[in-house]
JSON list of C-alpha atoms in Angstrom, two decimals:
[
{"chain": "P", "resi": 186, "resn": "MET", "atom": "CA", "xyz": [12.42, -36.96, 17.37]},
{"chain": "P", "resi": 187, "resn": "SER", "atom": "CA", "xyz": [11.82, -40.40, 16.02]},
{"chain": "P", "resi": 188, "resn": "GLU", "atom": "CA", "xyz": [12.40, -41.04, 12.32]},
{"chain": "P", "resi": 189, "resn": "LYS", "atom": "CA", "xyz": [8.68, -41.67, 11.93]},
{"chain": "P", "resi": 190, "resn": "GLU", "atom": "CA", "xyz": [7.78, -38.31, 13.49]},
{"chain": "P", "resi": 191, "resn": "ILE", "atom": "CA", "xyz": [10.34, -36.50, 11.33]},
{"chain": "P", "resi": 192, "resn": "GLN", "atom": "CA", "xyz": [8.94, -38.09, 8.17]},
{"chain": "P", "resi": 193, "resn": "ARG", "atom": "CA", "xyz": [5.39, -37.21, 9.21]},
{"chain": "P", "resi": 194, "resn": "ARG", "atom": "CA", "xyz": [6.23, -33.53, 9.83]},
{"chain": "P", "resi": 195, "resn": "VAL", "atom": "CA", "xyz": [8.29, -33.23, 6.66]},
{"chain": "P", "resi": 196, "resn": "GLY", "atom": "CA", "xyz": [5.42, -34.70, 4.66]},
{"chain": "P", "resi": 197, "resn": "GLU", "atom": "CA", "xyz": [2.93, -32.29, 6.23]},
{"chain": "P", "resi": 198, "resn": "MET", "atom": "CA", "xyz": [5.09, -29.29, 5.44]},
{"chain": "P", "resi": 199, "resn": "LEU", "atom": "CA", "xyz": [5.73, -30.36, 1.84]},
{"chain": "P", "resi": 200, "resn": "GLU", "atom": "CA", "xyz": [1.99, -30.82, 1.41]},
{"chain": "P", "resi": 201, "resn": "LEU", "atom": "CA", "xyz": [1.36, -27.39, 2.91]},
{"chain": "P", "resi": 202, "resn": "VAL", "atom": "CA", "xyz": [3.75, -25.61, 0.53]},
{"chain": "P", "resi": 203, "resn": "ASN", "atom": "CA", "xyz": [2.70, -27.68, -2.52]},
{"chain": "P", "resi": 204, "resn": "LEU", "atom": "CA", "xyz": [6.02, -29.54, -2.87]},
{"chain": "P", "resi": 205, "resn": "ARG", "atom": "CA", "xyz": [4.80, -33.10, -2.45]},
{"chain": "P", "resi": 206, "resn": "GLY", "atom": "CA", "xyz": [6.80, -35.26, -4.86]},
{"chain": "P", "resi": 207, "resn": "TYR", "atom": "CA", "xyz": [9.93, -33.08, -4.66]},
{"chain": "P", "resi": 208, "resn": "GLU", "atom": "CA", "xyz": [11.36, -34.79, -1.56]},
{"chain": "P", "resi": 209, "resn": "LYS", "atom": "CA", "xyz": [14.47, -36.17, -3.29]},
{"chain": "P", "resi": 210, "resn": "ARG", "atom": "CA", "xyz": [15.39, -33.02, -5.24]},
{"chain": "P", "resi": 211, "resn": "THR", "atom": "CA", "xyz": [18.25, -30.80, -4.18]},
{"chain": "P", "resi": 212, "resn": "THR", "atom": "CA", "xyz": [17.35, -27.14, -3.79]},
{"chain": "P", "resi": 213, "resn": "ASN", "atom": "CA", "xyz": [19.57, -26.09, -6.72]},
{"chain": "P", "resi": 214, "resn": "ARG", "atom": "CA", "xyz": [17.25, -28.09, -8.98]},
{"chain": "P", "resi": 215, "resn": "LEU", "atom": "CA", "xyz": [14.21, -26.09, -7.82]},
{"chain": "P", "resi": 216, "resn": "SER", "atom": "CA", "xyz": [12.83, -22.83, -9.21]},
{"chain": "P", "resi": 217, "resn": "GLY", "atom": "CA", "xyz": [13.06, -19.58, -7.25]},
{"chain": "P", "resi": 218, "resn": "GLY", "atom": "CA", "xyz": [9.50, -19.88, -6.05]},
{"chain": "P", "resi": 219, "resn": "GLN", "atom": "CA", "xyz": [10.00, -23.52, -5.02]},
{"chain": "P", "resi": 220, "resn": "GLN", "atom": "CA", "xyz": [13.18, -22.62, -3.12]},
{"chain": "P", "resi": 221, "resn": "GLN", "atom": "CA", "xyz": [11.21, -19.95, -1.29]},
{"chain": "P", "resi": 222, "resn": "ARG", "atom": "CA", "xyz": [8.62, -22.56, -0.34]},
{"chain": "P", "resi": 223, "resn": "VAL", "atom": "CA", "xyz": [11.37, -24.79, 1.05]},
{"chain": "P", "resi": 224, "resn": "ALA", "atom": "CA", "xyz": [12.58, -21.91, 3.24]},
{"chain": "P", "resi": 225, "resn": "ILE", "atom": "CA", "xyz": [9.03, -21.37, 4.52]},
{"chain": "P", "resi": 226, "resn": "ALA", "atom": "CA", "xyz": [8.63, -25.10, 5.23]},
{"chain": "P", "resi": 227, "resn": "ARG", "atom": "CA", "xyz": [11.92, -25.15, 7.18]},
{"chain": "P", "resi": 228, "resn": "ALA", "atom": "CA", "xyz": [10.70, -22.26, 9.32]},
{"chain": "P", "resi": 229, "resn": "LEU", "atom": "CA", "xyz": [7.27, -23.80, 9.95]},
{"chain": "P", "resi": 230, "resn": "VAL", "atom": "CA", "xyz": [8.27, -27.39, 10.64]},
{"chain": "P", "resi": 231, "resn": "ASN", "atom": "CA", "xyz": [9.30, -26.45, 14.20]},
{"chain": "P", "resi": 232, "resn": "GLN", "atom": "CA", "xyz": [5.75, -25.23, 14.85]},
{"chain": "P", "resi": 233, "resn": "PRO", "atom": "CA", "xyz": [6.50, -21.67, 16.01]},
{"chain": "P", "resi": 234, "resn": "LYS", "atom": "CA", "xyz": [3.80, -19.52, 17.60]},
{"chain": "P", "resi": 235, "resn": "ILE", "atom": "CA", "xyz": [5.06, -16.41, 15.81]},
{"chain": "P", "resi": 236, "resn": "LEU", "atom": "CA", "xyz": [7.01, -16.32, 12.55]},
{"chain": "P", "resi": 237, "resn": "LEU", "atom": "CA", "xyz": [9.10, -13.30, 11.55]},
{"chain": "P", "resi": 238, "resn": "LEU", "atom": "CA", "xyz": [9.50, -12.90, 7.79]},
{"chain": "P", "resi": 239, "resn": "ASP", "atom": "CA", "xyz": [11.99, -10.17, 6.86]},
{"chain": "P", "resi": 240, "resn": "GLU", "atom": "CA", "xyz": [11.62, -9.22, 3.17]},
{"chain": "P", "resi": 241, "resn": "PRO", "atom": "CA", "xyz": [10.97, -12.89, 2.30]},
{"chain": "P", "resi": 242, "resn": "LEU", "atom": "CA", "xyz": [9.99, -12.28, -1.33]},
{"chain": "P", "resi": 243, "resn": "GLY", "atom": "CA", "xyz": [12.47, -9.53, -2.20]},
{"chain": "P", "resi": 244, "resn": "ALA", "atom": "CA", "xyz": [14.64, -11.73, -4.45]},
{"chain": "P", "resi": 245, "resn": "LEU", "atom": "CA", "xyz": [11.75, -13.01, -6.57]},
{"chain": "P", "resi": 246, "resn": "ASP", "atom": "CA", "xyz": [10.51, -11.54, -9.84]},
{"chain": "P", "resi": 247, "resn": "LEU", "atom": "CA", "xyz": [7.14, -9.78, -9.88]},
{"chain": "P", "resi": 248, "resn": "LYS", "atom": "CA", "xyz": [5.02, -12.73, -11.07]},
{"chain": "P", "resi": 249, "resn": "LEU", "atom": "CA", "xyz": [6.54, -15.13, -8.52]},
{"chain": "P", "resi": 250, "resn": "ARG", "atom": "CA", "xyz": [6.19, -12.54, -5.77]},
{"chain": "P", "resi": 251, "resn": "LYS", "atom": "CA", "xyz": [2.48, -12.17, -6.48]},
{"chain": "P", "resi": 252, "resn": "GLU", "atom": "CA", "xyz": [2.00, -15.95, -6.44]},
{"chain": "P", "resi": 253, "resn": "MET", "atom": "CA", "xyz": [3.94, -16.34, -3.17]},
{"chain": "P", "resi": 254, "resn": "GLN", "atom": "CA", "xyz": [1.93, -13.57, -1.50]},
{"chain": "P", "resi": 255, "resn": "ILE", "atom": "CA", "xyz": [-1.22, -15.63, -2.10]},
{"chain": "P", "resi": 256, "resn": "GLU", "atom": "CA", "xyz": [0.51, -18.83, -0.95]},
{"chain": "P", "resi": 257, "resn": "LEU", "atom": "CA", "xyz": [1.77, -17.22, 2.27]},
{"chain": "P", "resi": 258, "resn": "ARG", "atom": "CA", "xyz": [-1.68, -15.89, 3.09]},
{"chain": "P", "resi": 259, "resn": "LYS", "atom": "CA", "xyz": [-3.16, -19.37, 2.61]},
{"chain": "P", "resi": 260, "resn": "ILE", "atom": "CA", "xyz": [-0.46, -20.93, 4.81]},
{"chain": "P", "resi": 261, "resn": "GLN", "atom": "CA", "xyz": [-0.91, -18.32, 7.55]},
{"chain": "P", "resi": 262, "resn": "GLN", "atom": "CA", "xyz": [-4.67, -18.80, 7.60]},
{"chain": "P", "resi": 263, "resn": "ALA", "atom": "CA", "xyz": [-4.43, -22.61, 7.48]},
{"chain": "P", "resi": 264, "resn": "LEU", "atom": "CA", "xyz": [-2.01, -22.77, 10.41]},
{"chain": "P", "resi": 265, "resn": "GLU", "atom": "CA", "xyz": [-3.61, -19.85, 12.31]},
{"chain": "P", "resi": 266, "resn": "LEU", "atom": "CA", "xyz": [-0.16, -18.48, 13.12]},
{"chain": "P", "resi": 267, "resn": "THR", "atom": "CA", "xyz": [0.86, -14.89, 13.70]},
{"chain": "P", "resi": 268, "resn": "PHE", "atom": "CA", "xyz": [3.14, -13.68, 10.91]},
{"chain": "P", "resi": 269, "resn": "VAL", "atom": "CA", "xyz": [5.22, -10.54, 11.49]},
{"chain": "P", "resi": 270, "resn": "TYR", "atom": "CA", "xyz": [5.97, -9.52, 7.92]},
{"chain": "P", "resi": 271, "resn": "VAL", "atom": "CA", "xyz": [8.63, -6.88, 7.23]},
{"chain": "P", "resi": 272, "resn": "THR", "atom": "CA", "xyz": [8.51, -5.24, 3.79]},
{"chain": "P", "resi": 273, "resn": "HIS", "atom": "CA", "xyz": [9.32, -1.99, 2.01]},
{"chain": "P", "resi": 274, "resn": "ASP", "atom": "CA", "xyz": [6.81, -2.86, -0.73]},
{"chain": "P", "resi": 275, "resn": "GLN", "atom": "CA", "xyz": [3.70, -0.81, 0.08]},
{"chain": "P", "resi": 276, "resn": "GLU", "atom": "CA", "xyz": [1.39, -2.85, -2.14]},
{"chain": "P", "resi": 277, "resn": "GLU", "atom": "CA", "xyz": [2.67, -6.05, -0.53]},
{"chain": "P", "resi": 278, "resn": "ALA", "atom": "CA", "xyz": [2.00, -4.66, 2.94]},
{"chain": "P", "resi": 279, "resn": "LEU", "atom": "CA", "xyz": [-1.61, -3.85, 2.03]},
{"chain": "P", "resi": 280, "resn": "THR", "atom": "CA", "xyz": [-2.11, -7.22, 0.29]},
{"chain": "P", "resi": 281, "resn": "MET", "atom": "CA", "xyz": [-0.64, -9.42, 3.01]},
{"chain": "P", "resi": 282, "resn": "SER", "atom": "CA", "xyz": [-1.75, -7.82, 6.25]},
{"chain": "P", "resi": 283, "resn": "ASP", "atom": "CA", "xyz": [-4.62, -7.80, 8.68]},
{"chain": "P", "resi": 284, "resn": "THR", "atom": "CA", "xyz": [-2.86, -5.01, 10.61]},
{"chain": "P", "resi": 285, "resn": "VAL", "atom": "CA", "xyz": [-0.27, -2.64, 9.12]},
{"chain": "P", "resi": 286, "resn": "VAL", "atom": "CA", "xyz": [2.35, -0.77, 11.15]},
{"chain": "P", "resi": 287, "resn": "VAL", "atom": "CA", "xyz": [3.96, 2.10, 9.24]},
{"chain": "P", "resi": 288, "resn": "MET", "atom": "CA", "xyz": [7.37, 3.11, 10.61]},
{"chain": "P", "resi": 289, "resn": "ASN", "atom": "CA", "xyz": [9.73, 5.99, 9.83]},
{"chain": "P", "resi": 290, "resn": "ASN", "atom": "CA", "xyz": [13.27, 6.05, 11.25]},
{"chain": "P", "resi": 291, "resn": "GLY", "atom": "CA", "xyz": [12.30, 3.54, 13.93]},
{"chain": "P", "resi": 292, "resn": "HIS", "atom": "CA", "xyz": [9.19, 5.46, 15.04]},
{"chain": "P", "resi": 293, "resn": "ILE", "atom": "CA", "xyz": [5.66, 4.13, 14.57]},
{"chain": "P", "resi": 294, "resn": "GLN", "atom": "CA", "xyz": [3.61, 6.56, 12.47]},
{"chain": "P", "resi": 295, "resn": "GLN", "atom": "CA", "xyz": [0.32, 4.68, 12.29]},
{"chain": "P", "resi": 296, "resn": "ILE", "atom": "CA", "xyz": [-1.22, 1.29, 13.14]},
{"chain": "P", "resi": 297, "resn": "GLY", "atom": "CA", "xyz": [-4.43, 0.15, 11.49]},
{"chain": "P", "resi": 298, "resn": "SER", "atom": "CA", "xyz": [-6.14, -2.05, 8.95]},
{"chain": "P", "resi": 299, "resn": "PRO", "atom": "CA", "xyz": [-4.94, -1.78, 5.33]},
{"chain": "P", "resi": 300, "resn": "THR", "atom": "CA", "xyz": [-8.15, 0.10, 4.48]},
{"chain": "P", "resi": 301, "resn": "ASP", "atom": "CA", "xyz": [-7.68, 2.59, 7.32]},
{"chain": "P", "resi": 302, "resn": "ILE", "atom": "CA", "xyz": [-4.01, 3.14, 6.49]},
{"chain": "P", "resi": 303, "resn": "TYR", "atom": "CA", "xyz": [-4.80, 3.86, 2.86]},
{"chain": "P", "resi": 304, "resn": "ASN", "atom": "CA", "xyz": [-8.01, 5.85, 3.24]},
{"chain": "P", "resi": 305, "resn": "GLU", "atom": "CA", "xyz": [-7.26, 7.68, 6.52]},
{"chain": "P", "resi": 306, "resn": "PRO", "atom": "CA", "xyz": [-3.51, 8.37, 6.78]},
{"chain": "P", "resi": 307, "resn": "VAL", "atom": "CA", "xyz": [-2.62, 10.28, 9.96]},
{"chain": "P", "resi": 308, "resn": "ASN", "atom": "CA", "xyz": [0.14, 12.38, 8.41]},
{"chain": "P", "resi": 309, "resn": "ALA", "atom": "CA", "xyz": [1.79, 13.28, 5.12]},
{"chain": "P", "resi": 310, "resn": "PHE", "atom": "CA", "xyz": [4.51, 10.64, 5.51]},
{"chain": "P", "resi": 311, "resn": "VAL", "atom": "CA", "xyz": [1.98, 7.80, 5.71]},
{"chain": "P", "resi": 312, "resn": "ALA", "atom": "CA", "xyz": [-0.08, 9.25, 2.86]},
{"chain": "P", "resi": 313, "resn": "ASP", "atom": "CA", "xyz": [2.97, 9.55, 0.62]},
{"chain": "P", "resi": 314, "resn": "PHE", "atom": "CA", "xyz": [4.48, 6.20, 1.63]},
{"chain": "P", "resi": 315, "resn": "ILE", "atom": "CA", "xyz": [1.32, 4.14, 1.18]},
{"chain": "P", "resi": 316, "resn": "GLY", "atom": "CA", "xyz": [0.22, 4.77, -2.38]},
{"chain": "P", "resi": 317, "resn": "GLU", "atom": "CA", "xyz": [0.46, 7.87, -4.56]},
{"chain": "P", "resi": 318, "resn": "SER", "atom": "CA", "xyz": [-0.84, 11.13, -3.13]},
{"chain": "P", "resi": 319, "resn": "ASN", "atom": "CA", "xyz": [-1.30, 14.79, -3.90]},
{"chain": "P", "resi": 320, "resn": "ILE", "atom": "CA", "xyz": [-0.19, 16.63, -0.74]},
{"chain": "P", "resi": 321, "resn": "ILE", "atom": "CA", "xyz": [-1.03, 20.34, -0.64]},
{"chain": "P", "resi": 322, "resn": "ASN", "atom": "CA", "xyz": [-0.58, 23.05, 1.99]},
{"chain": "P", "resi": 323, "resn": "GLY", "atom": "CA", "xyz": [-3.90, 24.39, 3.22]},
{"chain": "P", "resi": 324, "resn": "SER", "atom": "CA", "xyz": [-5.85, 25.83, 6.13]},
{"chain": "P", "resi": 325, "resn": "MET", "atom": "CA", "xyz": [-9.15, 25.18, 7.89]},
{"chain": "P", "resi": 326, "resn": "PRO", "atom": "CA", "xyz": [-11.27, 28.35, 8.11]},
{"chain": "P", "resi": 327, "resn": "ARG", "atom": "CA", "xyz": [-13.81, 26.30, 10.10]},
{"chain": "P", "resi": 328, "resn": "ASP", "atom": "CA", "xyz": [-15.07, 22.75, 10.57]},
{"chain": "P", "resi": 329, "resn": "CYS", "atom": "CA", "xyz": [-15.90, 21.01, 7.27]},
{"chain": "P", "resi": 330, "resn": "LEU", "atom": "CA", "xyz": [-14.37, 23.80, 5.19]},
{"chain": "P", "resi": 331, "resn": "VAL", "atom": "CA", "xyz": [-10.83, 23.72, 3.82]},
{"chain": "P", "resi": 332, "resn": "GLU", "atom": "CA", "xyz": [-8.89, 26.24, 1.77]},
{"chain": "P", "resi": 333, "resn": "PHE", "atom": "CA", "xyz": [-6.05, 25.42, -0.61]},
{"chain": "P", "resi": 334, "resn": "CYS", "atom": "CA", "xyz": [-4.81, 26.62, -4.00]},
{"chain": "P", "resi": 335, "resn": "GLY", "atom": "CA", "xyz": [-6.69, 29.87, -3.35]},
{"chain": "P", "resi": 336, "resn": "LYS", "atom": "CA", "xyz": [-10.11, 28.16, -3.25]},
{"chain": "P", "resi": 337, "resn": "GLN", "atom": "CA", "xyz": [-12.43, 26.86, -0.54]},
{"chain": "P", "resi": 338, "resn": "PHE", "atom": "CA", "xyz": [-13.91, 23.35, -0.56]},
{"chain": "P", "resi": 339, "resn": "GLU", "atom": "CA", "xyz": [-16.36, 21.48, 1.63]},
{"chain": "P", "resi": 340, "resn": "CYS", "atom": "CA", "xyz": [-14.85, 18.50, 3.46]},
{"chain": "P", "resi": 341, "resn": "VAL", "atom": "CA", "xyz": [-15.88, 16.15, 6.27]},
{"chain": "P", "resi": 342, "resn": "ASP", "atom": "CA", "xyz": [-13.13, 16.87, 8.80]},
{"chain": "P", "resi": 343, "resn": "LYS", "atom": "CA", "xyz": [-13.65, 18.62, 12.14]},
{"chain": "P", "resi": 344, "resn": "GLY", "atom": "CA", "xyz": [-11.73, 19.52, 15.28]},
{"chain": "P", "resi": 345, "resn": "PHE", "atom": "CA", "xyz": [-9.20, 21.99, 13.90]},
{"chain": "P", "resi": 346, "resn": "SER", "atom": "CA", "xyz": [-8.54, 25.49, 15.21]},
{"chain": "P", "resi": 347, "resn": "PRO", "atom": "CA", "xyz": [-9.91, 28.35, 13.05]},
{"chain": "P", "resi": 348, "resn": "ASN", "atom": "CA", "xyz": [-7.51, 28.95, 10.13]},
{"chain": "P", "resi": 349, "resn": "GLU", "atom": "CA", "xyz": [-5.15, 26.22, 11.37]},
{"chain": "P", "resi": 350, "resn": "THR", "atom": "CA", "xyz": [-2.45, 25.34, 8.82]},
{"chain": "P", "resi": 351, "resn": "ILE", "atom": "CA", "xyz": [-2.84, 21.74, 7.67]},
{"chain": "P", "resi": 352, "resn": "ASP", "atom": "CA", "xyz": [-1.82, 19.23, 5.00]},
{"chain": "P", "resi": 353, "resn": "VAL", "atom": "CA", "xyz": [-4.43, 18.24, 2.42]},
{"chain": "P", "resi": 354, "resn": "VAL", "atom": "CA", "xyz": [-4.17, 14.78, 0.83]},
{"chain": "P", "resi": 355, "resn": "ILE", "atom": "CA", "xyz": [-6.12, 13.79, -2.28]},
{"chain": "P", "resi": 356, "resn": "ARG", "atom": "CA", "xyz": [-5.48, 10.45, -3.95]},
{"chain": "P", "resi": 357, "resn": "PRO", "atom": "CA", "xyz": [-4.89, 10.55, -7.74]},
{"chain": "P", "resi": 358, "resn": "GLU", "atom": "CA", "xyz": [-7.75, 8.13, -8.43]},
{"chain": "P", "resi": 359, "resn": "ASP", "atom": "CA", "xyz": [-10.21, 10.38, -6.55]},
{"chain": "P", "resi": 360, "resn": "ILE", "atom": "CA", "xyz": [-9.73, 13.35, -8.89]},
{"chain": "P", "resi": 361, "resn": "LYS", "atom": "CA", "xyz": [-12.32, 13.63, -11.65]},
{"chain": "P", "resi": 362, "resn": "VAL", "atom": "CA", "xyz": [-11.50, 15.40, -14.91]},
{"chain": "P", "resi": 363, "resn": "ILE", "atom": "CA", "xyz": [-14.15, 17.92, -16.02]},
{"chain": "P", "resi": 364, "resn": "PRO", "atom": "CA", "xyz": [-14.30, 20.73, -18.58]},
{"chain": "P", "resi": 365, "resn": "ALA", "atom": "CA", "xyz": [-12.09, 23.66, -17.60]},
{"chain": "P", "resi": 366, "resn": "ALA", "atom": "CA", "xyz": [-14.89, 26.21, -18.04]},
{"chain": "P", "resi": 367, "resn": "GLY", "atom": "CA", "xyz": [-16.43, 26.89, -14.65]},
{"chain": "P", "resi": 368, "resn": "ALA", "atom": "CA", "xyz": [-14.11, 24.51, -12.74]},
{"chain": "P", "resi": 369, "resn": "LYS", "atom": "CA", "xyz": [-12.67, 25.70, -9.41]},
{"chain": "P", "resi": 370, "resn": "LEU", "atom": "CA", "xyz": [-9.33, 24.08, -10.21]},
{"chain": "P", "resi": 371, "resn": "THR", "atom": "CA", "xyz": [-7.77, 23.98, -13.65]},
{"chain": "P", "resi": 372, "resn": "GLY", "atom": "CA", "xyz": [-4.41, 22.97, -15.08]},
{"chain": "P", "resi": 373, "resn": "ILE", "atom": "CA", "xyz": [-2.51, 22.07, -18.20]},
{"chain": "P", "resi": 374, "resn": "VAL", "atom": "CA", "xyz": [-1.69, 18.42, -18.89]},
{"chain": "P", "resi": 375, "resn": "GLU", "atom": "CA", "xyz": [2.11, 18.09, -18.87]},
{"chain": "P", "resi": 376, "resn": "SER", "atom": "CA", "xyz": [2.55, 14.36, -19.37]},
{"chain": "P", "resi": 377, "resn": "VAL", "atom": "CA", "xyz": [0.53, 11.18, -19.84]},
{"chain": "P", "resi": 378, "resn": "VAL", "atom": "CA", "xyz": [1.79, 7.66, -19.08]},
{"chain": "P", "resi": 379, "resn": "PHE", "atom": "CA", "xyz": [-0.26, 4.51, -19.73]},
{"chain": "P", "resi": 380, "resn": "LYS", "atom": "CA", "xyz": [-0.08, 2.25, -16.66]},
{"chain": "P", "resi": 381, "resn": "GLY", "atom": "CA", "xyz": [-2.20, -0.65, -17.91]},
{"chain": "P", "resi": 382, "resn": "VAL", "atom": "CA", "xyz": [-5.39, -0.14, -15.89]},
{"chain": "P", "resi": 383, "resn": "HIS", "atom": "CA", "xyz": [-5.29, 3.67, -16.03]},
{"chain": "P", "resi": 384, "resn": "TYR", "atom": "CA", "xyz": [-3.49, 6.70, -17.42]},
{"chain": "P", "resi": 385, "resn": "GLU", "atom": "CA", "xyz": [-1.25, 8.64, -15.06]},
{"chain": "P", "resi": 386, "resn": "MET", "atom": "CA", "xyz": [-1.36, 12.34, -15.88]},
{"chain": "P", "resi": 387, "resn": "ILE", "atom": "CA", "xyz": [0.71, 15.16, -14.42]},
{"chain": "P", "resi": 388, "resn": "VAL", "atom": "CA", "xyz": [-1.25, 18.41, -14.53]},
{"chain": "P", "resi": 389, "resn": "ASP", "atom": "CA", "xyz": [0.34, 21.80, -13.91]},
{"chain": "P", "resi": 390, "resn": "GLY", "atom": "CA", "xyz": [-2.06, 23.88, -11.82]},
{"chain": "P", "resi": 391, "resn": "VAL", "atom": "CA", "xyz": [-1.52, 27.41, -10.58]},
{"chain": "P", "resi": 392, "resn": "ASP", "atom": "CA", "xyz": [-0.13, 26.40, -7.17]},
{"chain": "P", "resi": 393, "resn": "HIS", "atom": "CA", "xyz": [0.42, 22.64, -7.44]},
{"chain": "P", "resi": 394, "resn": "LYS", "atom": "CA", "xyz": [1.42, 19.90, -9.87]},
{"chain": "P", "resi": 395, "resn": "TRP", "atom": "CA", "xyz": [-1.37, 17.35, -9.70]},
{"chain": "P", "resi": 396, "resn": "MET", "atom": "CA", "xyz": [-1.15, 13.63, -10.32]},
{"chain": "P", "resi": 397, "resn": "ILE", "atom": "CA", "xyz": [-4.36, 12.15, -11.73]},
{"chain": "P", "resi": 398, "resn": "HIS", "atom": "CA", "xyz": [-5.23, 8.51, -12.44]},
{"chain": "P", "resi": 399, "resn": "SER", "atom": "CA", "xyz": [-7.97, 8.20, -15.03]},
{"chain": "P", "resi": 400, "resn": "THR", "atom": "CA", "xyz": [-9.25, 5.58, -17.45]},
{"chain": "P", "resi": 401, "resn": "LYS", "atom": "CA", "xyz": [-9.56, 8.35, -20.06]},
{"chain": "P", "resi": 402, "resn": "GLU", "atom": "CA", "xyz": [-6.51, 9.97, -21.62]},
{"chain": "P", "resi": 403, "resn": "GLU", "atom": "CA", "xyz": [-6.36, 13.76, -21.92]},
{"chain": "P", "resi": 404, "resn": "PRO", "atom": "CA", "xyz": [-4.06, 15.26, -24.61]},
{"chain": "P", "resi": 405, "resn": "VAL", "atom": "CA", "xyz": [-0.76, 16.77, -23.49]},
{"chain": "P", "resi": 406, "resn": "GLY", "atom": "CA", "xyz": [-1.03, 20.56, -23.55]},
{"chain": "P", "resi": 407, "resn": "SER", "atom": "CA", "xyz": [-4.81, 20.62, -23.05]},
{"chain": "P", "resi": 408, "resn": "MET", "atom": "CA", "xyz": [-6.48, 22.65, -20.32]},
{"chain": "P", "resi": 409, "resn": "ILE", "atom": "CA", "xyz": [-8.66, 20.57, -17.99]},
{"chain": "P", "resi": 410, "resn": "GLY", "atom": "CA", "xyz": [-10.76, 21.09, -14.89]},
{"chain": "P", "resi": 411, "resn": "MET", "atom": "CA", "xyz": [-10.47, 18.99, -11.73]},
{"chain": "P", "resi": 412, "resn": "THR", "atom": "CA", "xyz": [-13.02, 18.16, -9.05]},
{"chain": "P", "resi": 413, "resn": "PHE", "atom": "CA", "xyz": [-13.44, 15.71, -6.15]},
{"chain": "P", "resi": 414, "resn": "ASP", "atom": "CA", "xyz": [-16.01, 14.83, -3.51]},
{"chain": "P", "resi": 415, "resn": "PRO", "atom": "CA", "xyz": [-15.82, 16.22, 0.07]},
{"chain": "P", "resi": 416, "resn": "PHE", "atom": "CA", "xyz": [-15.03, 12.77, 1.53]},
{"chain": "P", "resi": 417, "resn": "ASP", "atom": "CA", "xyz": [-12.08, 12.41, -0.88]},
{"chain": "P", "resi": 418, "resn": "ILE", "atom": "CA", "xyz": [-10.33, 15.36, 0.79]},
{"chain": "P", "resi": 419, "resn": "HIS", "atom": "CA", "xyz": [-8.22, 14.09, 3.70]},
{"chain": "P", "resi": 420, "resn": "ILE", "atom": "CA", "xyz": [-7.11, 16.70, 6.25]},
{"chain": "P", "resi": 421, "resn": "MET", "atom": "CA", "xyz": [-4.10, 16.10, 8.49]},
{"chain": "P", "resi": 422, "resn": "LYS", "atom": "CA", "xyz": [-2.36, 18.16, 11.12]},
{"chain": "P", "resi": 423, "resn": "LYS", "atom": "CA", "xyz": [1.09, 19.41, 10.23]},
{"chain": "P", "resi": 424, "resn": "ALA", "atom": "CA", "xyz": [3.86, 17.18, 11.58]},
{"chain": "P", "resi": 425, "resn": "LYS", "atom": "CA", "xyz": [5.65, 18.69, 14.56]},
{"chain": "P", "resi": 426, "resn": "GLU", "atom": "CA", "xyz": [9.31, 19.49, 14.02]},
{"chain": "P", "resi": 427, "resn": "GLU", "atom": "CA", "xyz": [11.59, 17.24, 16.09]},
{"chain": "P", "resi": 428, "resn": "ASN", "atom": "CA", "xyz": [14.35, 18.88, 18.10]}
]
């Protein structure tokens, strides 16, 4: 390319990654986030149709990683390019993506929007990998009725054989704490950890140790009741054993 074209493209890329004015600096005089922007600019300057990013933010600290996630989304949308983004960070996958592909040992488990992947996982692996989950063994006596922990609950799932063995997934944030008296499910609070926006409680029930996220702290050693809405109960077929 001509020198003029090179200068034009370099200027465009520096503008895109917010590094205008840093043209004469060597990379060892840049911060970690700035160095990451240089790497992105180098990849984009050749105008690819698809860009593969393999753990691009793994070496950055949490604050920088959050900032670069926003920057990368802006760049991707501005250039209207397809980014194939590889990450083991579940939160990053949900934040960055229009479409998420969850893989396990080289096999695709589920493809869908971040909302679908989180709210409607197809199996226990996806449910456990994407976010925290309570996964309990259960059965389906009939459509829209599930049994686990010795109790029956209304749900919204259909299409299972009578009394088919299934996995039940309930997200920690979907469990409501209620008085133990009269509750279908009860347990004793084993531990409480403050996570900033919520308390994470481990509750020892009769047949399962529950994880609950709540904005209200319950004392360790106290007996509590637990409840949830029918649409918060996710029913999944048991994974088939591979030969």
